[in-house]
């Protein structure tokens, strides 16, 4: 069993990926990274992360396409998907949320709050038993 959250970061910009992974690991999470939407789907199916943090503009399959595939997958749709993108125009947030993401964070990310922003989307596992408080 694992008490650490597994977070999948999908980002094709290495500096951005490194920063997000660093911040999430520093907050106590286990982090996997990849650079493409198709890879994200494969990793999600294999490793079942607690949350997927995904850029929109990726190498082969875009974040929007990958989110749509995940949202339509009976096994994987429950994994929260958070878009992290610099593509922040008026109306973009609503478009992203309608396209299969539960959350949206605009770049540049805020390093002091990023991990907490992501953690807010992680559904805590049900406790095995009550510890009485
Ligand atoms: Mn990108």
Coordinates of C-alpha atoms and ligand atoms in Angstrom, one line a residue:
X1 CA 0.0 0.0 0.0
X2 CA 1.1 3.6 -0.5
X3 CA 0.3 6.6 1.5
X4 CA 1.8 9.0 -1.1
X5 CA -0.3 10.5 -3.8
X6 CA 0.8 9.6 -7.3
X7 CA 0.5 12.6 -9.7
X8 CA 1.0 12.4 -13.5
X9 CA 2.5 15.5 -15.1
X10 CA 2.0 15.7 -18.8
X11 CA 4.1 18.6 -20.2
X12 CA 6.3 18.9 -23.3
X13 CA 8.2 21.9 -22.0
X14 CA 11.1 20.5 -19.9
X15 CA 11.6 23.6 -17.7
X16 CA 7.9 23.7 -16.9
X17 CA 7.7 19.9 -16.3
X18 CA 10.7 20.0 -14.1
X19 CA 9.3 22.9 -12.0
X20 CA 5.9 21.2 -11.5
X21 CA 7.5 17.9 -10.7
X22 CA 9.9 19.5 -8.2
X23 CA 7.1 21.4 -6.4
X24 CA 4.8 18.4 -6.2
X25 CA 7.6 16.1 -5.0
X26 CA 8.6 18.7 -2.4
X27 CA 5.0 18.6 -1.1
X28 CA 5.4 14.9 -0.5
X29 CA 3.8 13.4 -3.7
X30 CA 5.2 10.8 -6.0
X31 CA 5.4 12.2 -9.6
X32 CA 5.5 10.6 -13.0
X33 CA 6.1 12.7 -16.1
X34 CA 5.5 12.3 -19.8
X35 CA 5.3 14.7 -22.8
X36 CA 2.4 13.5 -24.9
X37 CA -1.3 12.9 -24.5
X38 CA -1.2 9.4 -25.9
X39 CA 1.5 8.5 -23.4
X40 CA -0.6 10.0 -20.6
X41 CA -3.5 7.7 -21.4
X42 CA -1.2 4.7 -21.4
X43 CA 0.4 5.6 -18.1
X44 CA -3.0 6.5 -16.5
X45 CA -4.3 3.0 -17.4
X46 CA -1.2 1.3 -16.1
X47 CA -0.4 3.3 -12.9
X48 CA -3.7 4.9 -11.9
X49 CA -2.5 8.2 -10.6
X50 CA -4.7 10.2 -8.2
X51 CA -4.6 13.2 -10.5
X52 CA -3.4 14.2 -13.9
X53 CA -1.8 17.6 -14.5
X54 CA -1.8 18.3 -18.2
X55 CA -0.6 20.9 -20.6
X56 CA -2.8 21.5 -23.6
X57 CA -0.3 21.8 -26.4
X58 CA 1.7 18.6 -26.5
X59 CA 3.8 16.6 -29.0
X60 CA 1.4 14.2 -30.8
X61 CA -2.0 14.0 -29.0
X62 CA -3.1 17.3 -27.4
X63 CA -4.2 17.7 -23.9
X64 CA -7.7 18.4 -25.0
X65 CA -7.8 15.2 -27.1
X66 CA -6.3 13.1 -24.2
X67 CA -8.8 14.6 -21.7
X68 CA -11.7 13.6 -24.0
X69 CA -10.4 10.0 -24.3
X70 CA -9.9 9.8 -20.5
X71 CA -13.3 11.3 -19.8
X72 CA -14.9 8.6 -22.0
X73 CA -13.0 5.7 -20.4
X74 CA -15.1 3.9 -17.8
X75 CA -12.0 2.9 -15.8
X76 CA -10.1 6.2 -16.0
X77 CA -12.8 8.9 -16.1
X78 CA -12.7 9.2 -12.3
X79 CA -9.1 10.5 -12.3
X80 CA -9.3 14.3 -11.9
X81 CA -7.7 16.1 -14.8
X82 CA -6.2 19.6 -14.3
X83 CA -5.2 21.7 -17.3
X84 CA -2.1 23.8 -16.9
X85 CA -1.6 26.1 -19.8
X86 CA -0.4 29.5 -20.9
X87 CA -3.2 29.5 -23.5
X88 CA -5.2 31.7 -21.2
X89 CA -7.6 33.8 -23.2
X90 CA -11.0 35.0 -22.3
X91 CA -13.4 32.1 -22.5
X92 CA -10.6 29.5 -22.6
X93 CA -11.2 28.4 -19.1
X94 CA -14.8 27.5 -19.8
X95 CA -13.8 25.7 -23.0
X96 CA -11.2 23.6 -21.2
X97 CA -13.6 22.7 -18.4
X98 CA -16.2 21.6 -20.9
X99 CA -13.6 19.5 -22.7
X100 CA -13.0 17.0 -20.0
X101 CA -11.0 18.8 -17.3
X102 CA -12.1 19.4 -13.8
X103 CA -9.7 22.2 -13.2
X104 CA -7.7 24.9 -14.9
X105 CA -4.5 26.6 -13.8
X106 CA -3.0 29.4 -15.9
X107 CA 0.8 29.6 -16.5
X108 CA 2.9 30.9 -15.2
X109 CA 2.2 28.7 -12.2
X110 CA 2.5 30.2 -8.7
X111 CA 5.2 28.1 -7.0
X112 CA 4.1 28.8 -3.5
X113 CA 0.5 27.6 -4.0
X114 CA 0.8 25.1 -6.9
X115 CA 1.0 21.9 -5.0
X116 CA -1.9 22.9 -2.8
X117 CA -3.9 23.8 -5.8
X118 CA -3.4 20.3 -7.2
X119 CA -3.9 18.6 -3.9
X120 CA -7.4 20.2 -3.7
X121 CA -8.4 18.0 -6.6
X122 CA -7.2 14.7 -5.1
X123 CA -10.1 12.7 -3.6
X124 CA -8.8 11.2 -0.3
X125 CA -8.9 7.4 -0.1
X126 CA -11.6 6.1 2.2
X127 CA -10.1 5.2 5.6
X128 CA -9.8 1.5 6.3
X129 CA -11.3 2.1 9.8
X130 CA -12.1 4.8 12.2
X131 CA -9.3 5.8 14.5
X132 CA -11.7 7.5 16.8
X133 CA -10.4 11.0 16.1
Ligands
LIG1 MN1 3.2 22.4 -24.5

